[in-house]
Coordinates of C-alpha atoms in Angstrom, one line a residue:
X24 CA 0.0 0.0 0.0
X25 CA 1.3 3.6 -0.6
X26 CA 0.3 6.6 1.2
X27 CA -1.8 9.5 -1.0
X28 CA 0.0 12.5 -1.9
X29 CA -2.7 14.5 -0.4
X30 CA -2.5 14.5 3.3
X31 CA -5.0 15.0 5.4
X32 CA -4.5 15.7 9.1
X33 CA -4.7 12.1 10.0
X34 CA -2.1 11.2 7.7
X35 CA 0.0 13.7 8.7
X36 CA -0.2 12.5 12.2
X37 CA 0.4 8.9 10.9
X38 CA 3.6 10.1 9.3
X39 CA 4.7 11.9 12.3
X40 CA 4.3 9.1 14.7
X41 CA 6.2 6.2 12.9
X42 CA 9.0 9.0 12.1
X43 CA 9.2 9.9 16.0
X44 CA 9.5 6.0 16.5
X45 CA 12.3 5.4 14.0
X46 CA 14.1 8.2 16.0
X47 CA 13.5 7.1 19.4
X48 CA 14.4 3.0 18.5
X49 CA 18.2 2.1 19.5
X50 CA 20.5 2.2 16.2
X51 CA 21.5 -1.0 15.1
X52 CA 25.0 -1.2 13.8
X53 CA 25.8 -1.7 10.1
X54 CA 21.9 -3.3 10.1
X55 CA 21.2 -1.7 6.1
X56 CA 24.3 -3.3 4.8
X57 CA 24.1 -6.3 6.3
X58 CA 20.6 -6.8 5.1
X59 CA 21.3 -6.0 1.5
X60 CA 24.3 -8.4 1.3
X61 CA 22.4 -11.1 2.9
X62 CA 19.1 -10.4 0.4
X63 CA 21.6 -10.1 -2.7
X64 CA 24.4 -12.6 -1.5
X65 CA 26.3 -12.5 -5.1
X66 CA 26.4 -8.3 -4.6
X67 CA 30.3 -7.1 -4.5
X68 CA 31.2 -4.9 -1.6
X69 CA 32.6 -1.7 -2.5
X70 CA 35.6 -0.7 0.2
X71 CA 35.5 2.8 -0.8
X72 CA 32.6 5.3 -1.7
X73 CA 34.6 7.8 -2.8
X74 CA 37.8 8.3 -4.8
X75 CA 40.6 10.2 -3.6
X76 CA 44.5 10.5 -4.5
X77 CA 45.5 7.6 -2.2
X78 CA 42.3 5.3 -3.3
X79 CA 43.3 2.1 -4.9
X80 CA 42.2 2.0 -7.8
X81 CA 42.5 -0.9 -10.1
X82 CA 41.7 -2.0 -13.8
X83 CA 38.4 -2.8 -12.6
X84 CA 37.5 1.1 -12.3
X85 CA 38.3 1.7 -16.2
X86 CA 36.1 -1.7 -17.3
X87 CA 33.0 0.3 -18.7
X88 CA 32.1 3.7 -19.3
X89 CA 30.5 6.1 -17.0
X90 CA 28.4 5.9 -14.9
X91 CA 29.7 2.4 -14.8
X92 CA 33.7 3.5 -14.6
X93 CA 35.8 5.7 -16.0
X94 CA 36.6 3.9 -19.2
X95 CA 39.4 5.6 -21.1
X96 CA 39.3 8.2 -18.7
X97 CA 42.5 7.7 -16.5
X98 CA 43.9 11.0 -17.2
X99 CA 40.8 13.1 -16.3
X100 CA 40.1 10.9 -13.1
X101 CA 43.2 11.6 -12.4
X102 CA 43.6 15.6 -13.7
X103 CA 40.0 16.4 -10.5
X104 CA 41.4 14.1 -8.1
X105 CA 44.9 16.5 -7.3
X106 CA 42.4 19.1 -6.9
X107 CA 40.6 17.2 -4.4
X108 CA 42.8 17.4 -0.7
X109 CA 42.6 14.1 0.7
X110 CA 40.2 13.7 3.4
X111 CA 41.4 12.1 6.9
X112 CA 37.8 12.3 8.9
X113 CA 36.4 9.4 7.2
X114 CA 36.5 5.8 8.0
X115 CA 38.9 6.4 10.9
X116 CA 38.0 4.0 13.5
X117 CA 34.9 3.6 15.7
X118 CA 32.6 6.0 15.8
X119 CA 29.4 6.1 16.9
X120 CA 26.0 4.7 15.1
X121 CA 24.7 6.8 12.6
X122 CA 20.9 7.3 10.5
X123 CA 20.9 8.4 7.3
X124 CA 18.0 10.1 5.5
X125 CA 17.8 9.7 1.8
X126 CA 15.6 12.5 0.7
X127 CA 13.9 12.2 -3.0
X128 CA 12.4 15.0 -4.6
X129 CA 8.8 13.6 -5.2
X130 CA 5.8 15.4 -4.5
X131 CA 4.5 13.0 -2.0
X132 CA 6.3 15.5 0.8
X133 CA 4.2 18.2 0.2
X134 CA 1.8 19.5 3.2
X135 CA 3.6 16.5 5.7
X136 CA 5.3 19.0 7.5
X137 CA 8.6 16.8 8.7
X138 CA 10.9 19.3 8.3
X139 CA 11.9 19.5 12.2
X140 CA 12.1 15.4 12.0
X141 CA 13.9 15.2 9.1
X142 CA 16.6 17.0 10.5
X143 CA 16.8 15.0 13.6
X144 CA 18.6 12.3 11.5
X145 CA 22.5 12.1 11.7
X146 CA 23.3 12.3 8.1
X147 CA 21.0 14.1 5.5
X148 CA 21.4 13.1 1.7
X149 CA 19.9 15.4 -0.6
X150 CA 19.6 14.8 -4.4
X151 CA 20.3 17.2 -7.6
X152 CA 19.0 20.6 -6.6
X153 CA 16.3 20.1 -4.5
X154 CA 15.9 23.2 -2.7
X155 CA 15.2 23.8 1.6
X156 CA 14.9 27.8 1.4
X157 CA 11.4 28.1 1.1
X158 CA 10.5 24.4 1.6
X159 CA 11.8 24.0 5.1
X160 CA 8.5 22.8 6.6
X161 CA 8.1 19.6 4.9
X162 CA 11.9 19.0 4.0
X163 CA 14.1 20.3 6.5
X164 CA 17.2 22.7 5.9
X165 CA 20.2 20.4 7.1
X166 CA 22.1 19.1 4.2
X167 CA 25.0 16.8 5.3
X168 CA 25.6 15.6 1.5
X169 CA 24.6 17.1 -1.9
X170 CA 24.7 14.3 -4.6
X171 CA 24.2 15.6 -8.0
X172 CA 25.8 15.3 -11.6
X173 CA 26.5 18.8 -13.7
X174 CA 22.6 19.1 -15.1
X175 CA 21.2 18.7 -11.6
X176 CA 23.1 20.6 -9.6
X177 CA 21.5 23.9 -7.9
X178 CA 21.7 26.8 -10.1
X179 CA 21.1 28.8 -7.0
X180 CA 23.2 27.1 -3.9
X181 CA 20.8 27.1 -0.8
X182 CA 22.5 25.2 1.9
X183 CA 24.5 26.4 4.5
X184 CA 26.2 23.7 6.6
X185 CA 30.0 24.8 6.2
X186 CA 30.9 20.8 6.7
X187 CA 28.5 20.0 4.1
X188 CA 29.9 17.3 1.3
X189 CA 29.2 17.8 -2.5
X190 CA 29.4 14.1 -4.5
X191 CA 29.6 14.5 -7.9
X192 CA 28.4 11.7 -10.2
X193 CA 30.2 11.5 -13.3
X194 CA 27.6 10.1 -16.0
X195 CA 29.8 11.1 -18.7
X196 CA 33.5 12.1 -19.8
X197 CA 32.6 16.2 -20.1
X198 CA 31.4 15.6 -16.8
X199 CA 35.3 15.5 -15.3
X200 CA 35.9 19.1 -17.5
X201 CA 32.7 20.8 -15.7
X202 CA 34.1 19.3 -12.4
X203 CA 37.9 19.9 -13.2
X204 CA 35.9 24.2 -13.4
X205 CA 34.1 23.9 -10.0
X206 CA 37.3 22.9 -8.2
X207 CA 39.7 25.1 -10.0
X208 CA 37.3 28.1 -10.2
X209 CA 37.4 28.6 -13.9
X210 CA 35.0 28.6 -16.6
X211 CA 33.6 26.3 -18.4
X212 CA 34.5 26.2 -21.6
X213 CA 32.0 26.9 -24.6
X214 CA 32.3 23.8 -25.9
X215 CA 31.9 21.7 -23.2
X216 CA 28.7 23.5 -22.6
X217 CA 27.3 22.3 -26.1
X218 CA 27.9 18.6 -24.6
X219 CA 25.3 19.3 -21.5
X220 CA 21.5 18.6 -22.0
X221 CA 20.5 21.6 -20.2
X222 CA 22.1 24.4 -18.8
X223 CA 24.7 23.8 -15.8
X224 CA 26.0 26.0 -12.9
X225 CA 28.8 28.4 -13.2
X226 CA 30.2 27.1 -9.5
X227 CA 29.5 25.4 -6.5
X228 CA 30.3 27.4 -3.3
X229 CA 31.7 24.3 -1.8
X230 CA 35.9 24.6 -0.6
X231 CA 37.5 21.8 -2.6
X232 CA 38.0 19.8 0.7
X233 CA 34.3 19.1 0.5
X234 CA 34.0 18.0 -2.5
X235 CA 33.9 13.6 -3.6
X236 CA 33.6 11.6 -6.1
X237 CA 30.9 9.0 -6.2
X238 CA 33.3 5.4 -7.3
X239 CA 31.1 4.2 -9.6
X240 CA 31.2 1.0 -8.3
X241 CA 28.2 2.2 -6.6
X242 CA 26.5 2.5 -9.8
X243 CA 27.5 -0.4 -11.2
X244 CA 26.5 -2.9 -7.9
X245 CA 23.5 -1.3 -7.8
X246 CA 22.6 -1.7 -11.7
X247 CA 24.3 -5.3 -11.7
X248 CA 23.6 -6.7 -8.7
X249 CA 20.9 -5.4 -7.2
X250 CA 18.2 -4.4 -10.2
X251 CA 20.1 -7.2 -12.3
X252 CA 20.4 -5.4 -14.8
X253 CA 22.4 -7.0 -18.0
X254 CA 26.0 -5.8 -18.1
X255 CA 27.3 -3.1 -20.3
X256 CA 27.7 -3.9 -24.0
X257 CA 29.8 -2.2 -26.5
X258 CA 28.1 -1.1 -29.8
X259 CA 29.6 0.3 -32.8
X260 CA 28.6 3.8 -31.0
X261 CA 28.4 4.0 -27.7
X262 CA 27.7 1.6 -25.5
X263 CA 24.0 0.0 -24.5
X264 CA 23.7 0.0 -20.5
X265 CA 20.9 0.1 -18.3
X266 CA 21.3 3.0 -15.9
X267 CA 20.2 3.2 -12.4
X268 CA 18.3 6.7 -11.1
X269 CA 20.3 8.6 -8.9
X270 CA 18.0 7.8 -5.8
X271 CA 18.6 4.4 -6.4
X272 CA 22.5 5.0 -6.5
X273 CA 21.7 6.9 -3.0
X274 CA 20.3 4.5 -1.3
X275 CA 22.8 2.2 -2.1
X276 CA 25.6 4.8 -1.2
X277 CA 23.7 5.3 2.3
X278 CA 24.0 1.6 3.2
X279 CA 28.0 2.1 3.4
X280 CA 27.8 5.3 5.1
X281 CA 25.3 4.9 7.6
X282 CA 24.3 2.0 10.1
X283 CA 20.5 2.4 9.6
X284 CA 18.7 4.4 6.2
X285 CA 15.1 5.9 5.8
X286 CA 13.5 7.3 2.5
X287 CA 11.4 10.0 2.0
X288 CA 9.7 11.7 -0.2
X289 CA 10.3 8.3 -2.9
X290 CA 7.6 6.3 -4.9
X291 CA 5.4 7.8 -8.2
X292 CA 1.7 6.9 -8.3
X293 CA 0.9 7.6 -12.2
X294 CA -2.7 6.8 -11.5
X295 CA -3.0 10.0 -9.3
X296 CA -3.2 13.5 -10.6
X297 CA -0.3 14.9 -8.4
X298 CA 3.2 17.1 -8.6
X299 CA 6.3 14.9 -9.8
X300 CA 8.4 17.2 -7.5
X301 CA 7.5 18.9 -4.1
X302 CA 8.8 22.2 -6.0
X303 CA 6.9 22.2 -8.6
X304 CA 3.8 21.9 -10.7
X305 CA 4.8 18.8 -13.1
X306 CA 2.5 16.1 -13.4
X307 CA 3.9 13.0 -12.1
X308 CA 2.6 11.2 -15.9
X309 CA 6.6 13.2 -16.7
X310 CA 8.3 9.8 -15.4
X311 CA 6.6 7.8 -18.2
X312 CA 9.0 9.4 -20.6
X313 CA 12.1 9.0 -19.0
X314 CA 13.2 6.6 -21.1
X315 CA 16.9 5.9 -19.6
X316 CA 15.2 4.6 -16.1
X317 CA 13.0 2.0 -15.8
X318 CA 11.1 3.3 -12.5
X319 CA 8.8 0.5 -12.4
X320 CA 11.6 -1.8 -11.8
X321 CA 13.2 0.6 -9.1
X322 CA 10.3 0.2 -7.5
X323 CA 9.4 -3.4 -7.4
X324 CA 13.6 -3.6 -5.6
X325 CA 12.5 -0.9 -3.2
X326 CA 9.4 -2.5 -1.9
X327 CA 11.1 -6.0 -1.5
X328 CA 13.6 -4.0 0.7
X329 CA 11.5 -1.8 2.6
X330 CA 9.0 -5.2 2.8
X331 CA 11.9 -7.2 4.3
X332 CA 12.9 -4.0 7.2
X333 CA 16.4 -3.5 5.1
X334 CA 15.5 0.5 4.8
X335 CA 12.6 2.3 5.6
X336 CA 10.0 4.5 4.0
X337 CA 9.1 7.5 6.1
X338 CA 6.3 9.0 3.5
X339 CA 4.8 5.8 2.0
X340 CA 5.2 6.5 -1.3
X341 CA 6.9 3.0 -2.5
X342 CA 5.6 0.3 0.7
X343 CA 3.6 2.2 3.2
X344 CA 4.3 -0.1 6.8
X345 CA 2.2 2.3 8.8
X346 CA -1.1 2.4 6.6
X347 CA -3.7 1.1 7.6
X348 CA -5.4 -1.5 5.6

């Protein structure tokens, strides 16, 4: 069952009740991971998240072409990571257990007012340019990570958190060049702009520090092993892949950064009349054109692993737990 995208008070009050709950339960360490490995037992861990200058990366990495790896790409991986300083705060012993929110832009969060919950979480993952400035009551304003690729990126840069992280996702080689601009503070070059299907930000007010770079093994277990998806093939141009949505590359990037993970504001009901986005005014009917994804299959993944405990879903939207029947 999946909760309407038109609350009414009771729903609201629904909502707010099983979130409070989720808060107030004892963390359970390393419980998201462990469940997905266990569901999807021939899945590949992936040691590291993100790339740095000291990461080691092997052949594997250069296999297939974004957002699978960095095929042929060696020198520009290379060319944005001296530009990145190497980090030393992650992955550096115990520290204590964490919650990550994986907040999607659908329309299901509007009028829920869990803003002041949302925030409550320890880590905040936020997706392309979904805004907080004037959205604050039903999405919260903490951003702990922004996860975008060039297109999707803010335009206008609302968060404020100084020790907030910025992970890029390359989907394609011009995507290093736009990167290899944001952290040297140059411009993008005119032709590199022809290569971008819409317009792209001139910078991202992040220090350099901040800034990672999604290993696409992420992608590629998530595509692979987890939708089973059929590997990369080469054609004569190009190459025929089946590519995950970024919220699905999220949530799997949440399971190795956080001990427990929650959705919200996931799931597309075409059969109701309702915003695609919490922002705007697109009908939700947008998705049946988005010919790269294939949502329906996204979905039927999420609900097994919502169904089974693995994450949650604070809003409903893919396998409401808290409806009623």
């Amino acid at each position: 069952m999946q909760l309407s995208n038109q609350p009414i008070i009771w729903q609201i009050q629904r909502v707010h009740s099983f979130v409070r709950r989720v808060l107030a339960q004892e963390c359970r360490p390393s419980f998201a991971r462990k469940k997905i490995e266990r569901m999807y037992s021939s899945s590949v861990h992936v040691s590291e998240p993100f790339l740095q200058k000291n990461s080691n990366i092997t052949e594997k990495i250069f296999e297939y072409p974004p957002p699978f790896g960095f095929h042929n790409l060696q020198h520009k991986l290379q060319e944005v990571l001296d530009l990145i300083p190497i980090s030393s705060s992650e992955n550096t012993g115990r520290r204590d257990c964490r919650r990550c929110v994986v907040i999607g832009n659908g329309g299901i969060l509007q009028g829920l007012e869990l803003g002041s919950l949302l925030n409550q979480f320890n880590v905040i993952l936020r997706l392309n340019s979904g805004p907080v400035r004037d959205f604050s009551r039903d999405v919260g304003n903490r951003t702990t990570i922004r996860m975008s690729y060039p297109e999707g990126s803010p335009k206008i840069w609302e968060d404020v958190d100084p020790q907030l992280q910025f992970v890029a996702v390359i989907y394609k080689a011009v995507d290093f060049n736009w990167l290899h601009a944001m952290l040297s503070g140059t411009t993008i070059s005119l032709w590199d702009k022809l290569f971008f299907w819409q317009k792209v930000p001139g910078s991202i007010p992040v220090d350099p520090s901040k800034f990672r770079i999604l290993n696409p093994a992420i992608i590629r277990e998530a595509a692979l092993d987890l939708l089973h998806y059929p590997k990369p093939k080469a054609r004569l141009w190009g190459w025929d892949q089946n590519v995950p949505t970024l919220g699905v590359s999220a949530v799997n990037l949440a399971t190795y950064l956080c001990d427990e993970v929650s959705l919200a504001g996931f799931g597309y009901n075409l059969r109701q009349k309702t915003s695609l986005h919490y922002y705007d005014n697109l009908p939700v009917t947008v998705m049946l054109k988005q010919a790269m994804h294939n949502v329906d299959h996204e979905t039927v993944f999420l609900q097994r692993l919502v169904a089974a405990g693995g994450i949650l879903d604070l809003t409903g939207g893919v396998h409401c737990s808290f409806c009623s029947t």
